[in-house]
Tab-separated table of N, CA and C in Angstrom:
chain	number	residue	atom	x	y	z
A	1	MET	N	0.842	-1.175	0.000
A	1	MET	CA	0.000	0.000	0.000
A	1	MET	C	0.891	1.243	0.000
A	2	ARG	N	0.475	2.238	-0.770
A	2	ARG	CA	1.185	3.528	-0.803
A	2	ARG	C	0.377	4.559	-0.031
A	3	LEU	N	1.096	5.463	0.630
A	3	LEU	CA	0.461	6.533	1.391
A	3	LEU	C	1.044	7.877	0.979
A	4	ARG	N	0.223	8.913	1.111
A	4	ARG	CA	0.675	10.299	0.939
A	4	ARG	C	0.413	11.007	2.258
A	5	VAL	N	1.430	11.692	2.769
A	5	VAL	CA	1.284	12.487	3.986
A	5	VAL	C	1.472	13.958	3.632
A	6	GLU	N	0.606	14.777	4.166
A	6	GLU	CA	0.718	16.231	4.046
A	6	GLU	C	0.752	16.764	5.468
A	7	PHE	N	1.676	17.692	5.752
A	7	PHE	CA	1.769	18.184	7.130
A	7	PHE	C	2.281	19.611	7.195
A	8	THR	N	1.928	20.265	8.297
A	8	THR	CA	2.467	21.573	8.659
A	8	THR	C	2.755	21.547	10.157
A	9	THR	N	3.679	22.402	10.564
A	9	THR	CA	3.966	22.560	11.991
A	9	THR	C	3.742	24.016	12.362
A	10	GLU	N	3.395	24.246	13.603
A	10	GLU	CA	3.168	25.597	14.100
A	10	GLU	C	3.903	25.771	15.419
A	11	PRO	N	4.214	26.977	15.813
A	11	PRO	CA	3.812	28.263	15.228
A	11	PRO	C	4.627	28.608	13.978
A	12	PHE	N	3.977	29.376	13.104
A	12	PHE	CA	4.614	29.835	11.877
A	12	PHE	C	5.561	30.990	12.158
A	13	ASP	N	6.566	31.103	11.345
A	13	ASP	CA	7.471	32.247	11.367
A	13	ASP	C	7.805	32.540	9.909
A	14	LEU	N	7.341	33.660	9.405
A	14	LEU	CA	7.537	33.984	8.000
A	14	LEU	C	8.949	34.478	7.693
A	15	ASP	N	9.707	34.885	8.712
A	15	ASP	CA	11.057	35.391	8.481
A	15	ASP	C	12.072	34.272	8.295
A	16	GLU	N	11.957	33.202	9.083
A	16	GLU	CA	12.860	32.065	8.942
A	16	GLU	C	12.174	30.819	9.472
A	17	ALA	N	12.597	29.680	8.961
A	17	ALA	CA	11.999	28.415	9.393
A	17	ALA	C	12.342	28.144	10.855
A	18	PRO	N	11.328	27.948	11.700
A	18	PRO	CA	11.596	27.651	13.108
A	18	PRO	C	12.201	26.252	13.266
A	19	PRO	N	12.849	26.002	14.399
A	19	PRO	CA	13.511	24.707	14.616
A	19	PRO	C	12.580	23.505	14.428
A	20	HIS	N	11.325	23.615	14.840
A	20	HIS	CA	10.412	22.482	14.700
A	20	HIS	C	10.102	22.181	13.237
A	21	ALA	N	10.027	23.209	12.404
A	21	ALA	CA	9.787	22.999	10.973
A	21	ALA	C	11.009	22.374	10.313
A	22	VAL	N	12.182	22.846	10.698
A	22	VAL	CA	13.429	22.286	10.159
A	22	VAL	C	13.545	20.808	10.547
A	23	ALA	N	13.247	20.483	11.803
A	23	ALA	CA	13.336	19.097	12.272
A	23	ALA	C	12.391	18.198	11.483
A	24	ALA	N	11.167	18.641	11.279
A	24	ALA	CA	10.192	17.833	10.536
A	24	ALA	C	10.631	17.626	9.096
A	25	ARG	N	11.104	18.681	8.464
A	25	ARG	CA	11.557	18.565	7.076
A	25	ARG	C	12.771	17.657	6.944
A	26	GLU	N	13.695	17.749	7.891
A	26	GLU	CA	14.874	16.884	7.850
A	26	GLU	C	14.481	15.415	7.959
A	27	VAL	N	13.501	15.121	8.804
A	27	VAL	CA	13.028	13.739	8.946
A	27	VAL	C	12.465	13.250	7.619
A	28	ILE	N	11.617	14.042	7.005
A	28	ILE	CA	10.975	13.633	5.750
A	28	ILE	C	12.003	13.491	4.635
A	29	GLN	N	12.928	14.425	4.549
A	29	GLN	CA	13.915	14.372	3.483
A	29	GLN	C	14.886	13.203	3.662
A	30	ALA	N	15.123	12.772	4.884
A	30	ALA	CA	16.037	11.662	5.136
A	30	ALA	C	15.342	10.296	5.045
A	31	ALA	N	14.025	10.283	5.082
A	31	ALA	CA	13.278	9.024	5.051
A	31	ALA	C	13.317	8.408	3.653
A	32	GLU	N	13.020	7.133	3.588
A	32	GLU	CA	12.998	6.422	2.313
A	32	GLU	C	11.651	6.631	1.640
A	33	LEU	N	11.397	7.885	1.251
A	33	LEU	CA	10.146	8.264	0.616
A	33	LEU	C	10.442	8.813	-0.770
A	34	ASP	N	9.404	8.931	-1.595
A	34	ASP	CA	9.574	9.549	-2.895
A	34	ASP	C	8.561	10.674	-3.046
A	35	ALA	N	8.715	11.460	-4.071
A	35	ALA	CA	7.818	12.593	-4.334
A	35	ALA	C	7.751	13.550	-3.146
A	36	VAL	N	8.877	13.810	-2.488
A	36	VAL	CA	8.931	14.727	-1.347
A	36	VAL	C	8.889	16.160	-1.860
A	37	ASP	N	7.986	16.958	-1.290
A	37	ASP	CA	7.856	18.365	-1.653
A	37	ASP	C	7.744	19.167	-0.368
A	38	VAL	N	8.757	19.966	-0.057
A	38	VAL	CA	8.731	20.795	1.144
A	38	VAL	C	8.553	22.251	0.741
A	39	GLY	N	7.786	22.974	1.516
A	39	GLY	CA	7.542	24.372	1.221
A	39	GLY	C	7.268	25.151	2.485
A	40	PRO	N	7.129	26.462	2.375
A	40	PRO	CA	6.947	27.298	3.565
A	40	PRO	C	5.594	27.118	4.254
A	41	PHE	N	4.583	26.649	3.525
A	41	PHE	CA	3.248	26.544	4.111
A	41	PHE	C	2.712	25.123	4.167
A	42	GLY	N	3.508	24.159	3.753
A	42	GLY	CA	3.069	22.774	3.804
A	42	GLY	C	4.078	21.866	3.146
A	43	ASN	N	3.993	20.612	3.493
A	43	ASN	CA	4.938	19.618	3.016
A	43	ASN	C	4.167	18.366	2.632
A	44	THR	N	4.636	17.685	1.596
A	44	THR	CA	3.979	16.475	1.117
A	44	THR	C	5.041	15.442	0.790
A	45	ALA	N	4.736	14.185	1.078
A	45	ALA	CA	5.630	13.093	0.708
A	45	ALA	C	4.801	11.842	0.477
A	46	GLU	N	5.327	10.965	-0.353
A	46	GLU	CA	4.671	9.701	-0.649
A	46	GLU	C	5.662	8.569	-0.502
A	47	GLY	N	5.127	7.391	-0.255
A	47	GLY	CA	5.968	6.212	-0.197
A	47	GLY	C	5.183	5.006	0.254
A	48	GLN	N	5.911	3.923	0.449
A	48	GLN	CA	5.289	2.703	0.956
A	48	GLN	C	4.806	2.952	2.383
A	49	ALA	N	3.734	2.278	2.767
A	49	ALA	CA	3.072	2.523	4.050
A	49	ALA	C	4.035	2.479	5.232
A	50	ASP	N	4.857	1.451	5.326
A	50	ASP	CA	5.775	1.344	6.473
A	50	ASP	C	6.723	2.528	6.552
A	51	ALA	N	7.251	2.962	5.415
A	51	ALA	CA	8.189	4.091	5.398
A	51	ALA	C	7.485	5.387	5.795
A	52	VAL	N	6.272	5.604	5.300
A	52	VAL	CA	5.526	6.820	5.637
A	52	VAL	C	5.178	6.831	7.116
A	53	LEU	N	4.681	5.721	7.631
A	53	LEU	CA	4.295	5.674	9.045
A	53	LEU	C	5.497	5.834	9.972
A	54	THR	N	6.614	5.271	9.604
A	54	THR	CA	7.840	5.457	10.391
A	54	THR	C	8.268	6.921	10.371
A	55	ALA	N	8.193	7.541	9.201
A	55	ALA	CA	8.565	8.954	9.080
A	55	ALA	C	7.608	9.844	9.862
A	56	VAL	N	6.321	9.553	9.825
A	56	VAL	CA	5.334	10.350	10.570
A	56	VAL	C	5.611	10.265	12.067
A	57	ASP	N	5.906	9.083	12.572
A	57	ASP	CA	6.237	8.927	13.984
A	57	ASP	C	7.443	9.796	14.350
A	58	ALA	N	8.486	9.715	13.530
A	58	ALA	CA	9.702	10.484	13.810
A	58	ALA	C	9.471	11.977	13.688
A	59	LEU	N	8.711	12.413	12.676
A	59	LEU	CA	8.503	13.861	12.524
A	59	LEU	C	7.660	14.418	13.661
A	60	LEU	N	6.685	13.655	14.148
A	60	LEU	CA	5.906	14.115	15.300
A	60	LEU	C	6.795	14.249	16.531
A	61	ARG	N	7.566	13.231	16.806
A	61	ARG	CA	8.421	13.254	17.993
A	61	ARG	C	9.455	14.379	17.930
A	62	LYS	N	10.117	14.512	16.791
A	62	LYS	CA	11.200	15.496	16.677
A	62	LYS	C	10.675	16.922	16.583
A	63	SER	N	9.580	17.150	15.871
A	63	SER	CA	9.068	18.516	15.774
A	63	SER	C	8.483	18.983	17.111
A	64	LEU	N	7.796	18.103	17.828
A	64	LEU	CA	7.276	18.478	19.145
A	64	LEU	C	8.412	18.732	20.128
A	65	ALA	N	9.453	17.912	20.066
A	65	ALA	CA	10.608	18.114	20.946
A	65	ALA	C	11.370	19.387	20.590
A	66	SER	N	11.178	19.879	19.358
A	66	SER	CA	11.877	21.089	18.905
A	66	SER	C	11.021	22.344	19.027
A	67	GLY	N	9.875	22.249	19.698
A	67	GLY	CA	9.093	23.437	19.986
A	67	GLY	C	7.782	23.594	19.251
A	68	ALA	N	7.378	22.632	18.448
A	68	ALA	CA	6.074	22.746	17.779
A	68	ALA	C	4.971	22.724	18.825
A	69	THR	N	3.983	23.596	18.638
A	69	THR	CA	2.825	23.605	19.521
A	69	THR	C	1.636	22.937	18.859
A	70	ARG	N	1.770	22.691	17.558
A	70	ARG	CA	0.706	22.023	16.808
A	70	ARG	C	1.321	21.418	15.551
A	71	VAL	N	0.917	20.194	15.247
A	71	VAL	CA	1.303	19.548	14.000
A	71	VAL	C	0.008	19.080	13.345
A	72	SER	N	-0.244	19.585	12.160
A	72	SER	CA	-1.429	19.175	11.410
A	72	SER	C	-0.969	18.240	10.310
A	73	LEU	N	-1.616	17.079	10.221
A	73	LEU	CA	-1.238	16.180	9.154
A	73	LEU	C	-2.433	15.413	8.638
A	74	GLN	N	-2.278	14.987	7.419
A	74	GLN	CA	-3.296	14.189	6.753
A	74	GLN	C	-2.569	13.058	6.050
A	75	VAL	N	-3.091	11.857	6.190
A	75	VAL	CA	-2.514	10.695	5.525
A	75	VAL	C	-3.589	10.090	4.642
A	76	ASN	N	-3.248	9.884	3.362
A	76	ASN	CA	-4.179	9.289	2.410
A	76	ASN	C	-3.582	8.038	1.801
A	77	VAL	N	-4.433	7.042	1.603
A	77	VAL	CA	-4.043	5.862	0.838
A	77	VAL	C	-4.165	6.249	-0.621
A	78	ILE	N	-3.126	5.963	-1.392
A	78	ILE	CA	-3.140	6.320	-2.803
A	78	ILE	C	-2.816	5.104	-3.651
A	79	GLY	N	-3.227	5.166	-4.906
A	79	GLY	CA	-2.874	4.147	-5.876
A	79	GLY	C	-1.872	4.732	-6.842
A	80	GLU	N	-1.317	3.919	-7.687
A	80	GLU	CA	-0.331	4.396	-8.652
A	80	GLU	C	-0.896	5.500	-9.535
A	81	ALA	N	-2.187	5.443	-9.882
A	81	ALA	CA	-2.791	6.459	-10.741
A	81	ALA	C	-2.892	7.808	-10.037
A	82	ASP	N	-2.869	7.804	-8.691
A	82	ASP	CA	-2.982	9.035	-7.912
A	82	ASP	C	-1.638	9.658	-7.599
A	83	ARG	N	-0.575	9.042	-8.011
A	83	ARG	CA	0.763	9.496	-7.644
A	83	ARG	C	1.014	10.921	-8.109
A	84	THR	N	1.542	11.747	-7.219
A	84	THR	CA	1.823	13.142	-7.515
A	84	THR	C	2.975	13.251	-8.498
A	85	ASP	N	2.803	14.101	-9.499
A	85	ASP	CA	3.882	14.436	-10.426
A	85	ASP	C	4.301	15.843	-10.086
A	86	VAL	N	5.545	16.033	-9.626
A	86	VAL	CA	5.990	17.335	-9.161
A	86	VAL	C	5.994	18.383	-10.272
A	87	SER	N	5.765	17.997	-11.521
A	87	SER	CA	5.712	18.967	-12.610
A	87	SER	C	4.356	19.645	-12.680
A	88	GLY	N	3.394	19.181	-11.849
A	88	GLY	CA	2.078	19.797	-11.851
A	88	GLY	C	1.071	19.058	-12.704
A	89	GLU	N	1.428	17.858	-13.177
A	89	GLU	CA	0.490	17.062	-13.953
A	89	GLU	C	-0.680	16.681	-13.064
A	90	ALA	N	-1.755	16.274	-13.672
A	90	ALA	CA	-2.961	15.934	-12.940
A	90	ALA	C	-2.767	14.667	-12.127
A	91	ASP	N	-3.482	14.603	-10.993
A	91	ASP	CA	-3.485	13.381	-10.205
A	91	ASP	C	-4.562	12.456	-10.751
A	92	GLY	N	-4.854	11.380	-10.069
A	92	GLY	CA	-5.822	10.404	-10.538
A	92	GLY	C	-7.230	10.943	-10.650
A	93	ASP	N	-7.526	12.091	-10.000
A	93	ASP	CA	-8.839	12.697	-10.086
A	93	ASP	C	-8.906	13.756	-11.169
A	94	GLY	N	-7.804	13.966	-11.892
A	94	GLY	CA	-7.769	14.977	-12.941
A	94	GLY	C	-7.520	16.375	-12.417
A	95	ASN	N	-7.098	16.492	-11.165
A	95	ASN	CA	-6.850	17.800	-10.569
A	95	ASN	C	-5.378	18.167	-10.691
A	96	ALA	N	-5.104	19.429	-10.964
A	96	ALA	CA	-3.715	19.868	-10.994
A	96	ALA	C	-3.183	19.883	-9.575
A	97	GLU	N	-2.030	19.297	-9.352
A	97	GLU	CA	-1.471	19.182	-8.012
A	97	GLU	C	-0.729	20.440	-7.563
A	98	ASN	N	-0.416	21.352	-8.460
A	98	ASN	CA	0.381	22.508	-8.060
A	98	ASN	C	-0.466	23.712	-7.702
A	99	GLY	N	-1.776	23.524	-7.547
A	99	GLY	CA	-2.645	24.603	-7.120
A	99	GLY	C	-3.182	25.460	-8.244
A	100	GLU	N	-2.804	25.172	-9.471
A	100	GLU	CA	-3.307	25.947	-10.599
A	100	GLU	C	-4.582	25.310	-11.120
A	101	ALA	N	-5.458	26.143	-11.596
A	101	ALA	CA	-6.698	25.633	-12.175
A	101	ALA	C	-6.395	24.861	-13.440
A	102	GLY	N	-7.143	23.800	-13.683
A	102	GLY	CA	-6.873	22.941	-14.830
A	102	GLY	C	-7.737	23.161	-15.990
């Protein structure tokens, strides 16, 4: 099974990434995941279920230990047809993944 995780950490700081955001991103970038996309207002990654769940556990623990007061996340089961294309191609529902209208 493949999973997609989307997450943000708070509190936000628009001037520089706070330690909790850096910790969460480092966990995701070091995990055995694919289609990792990190940004200032949200982060997304995909991979096999075990790898995603292990990464989610680590990002929760490390971001909370680094000062996060809130971690919002969503985990979705995805199929190969739903796989995110970082170029902005449509997902399995025909929606543009980069936020642009299709």
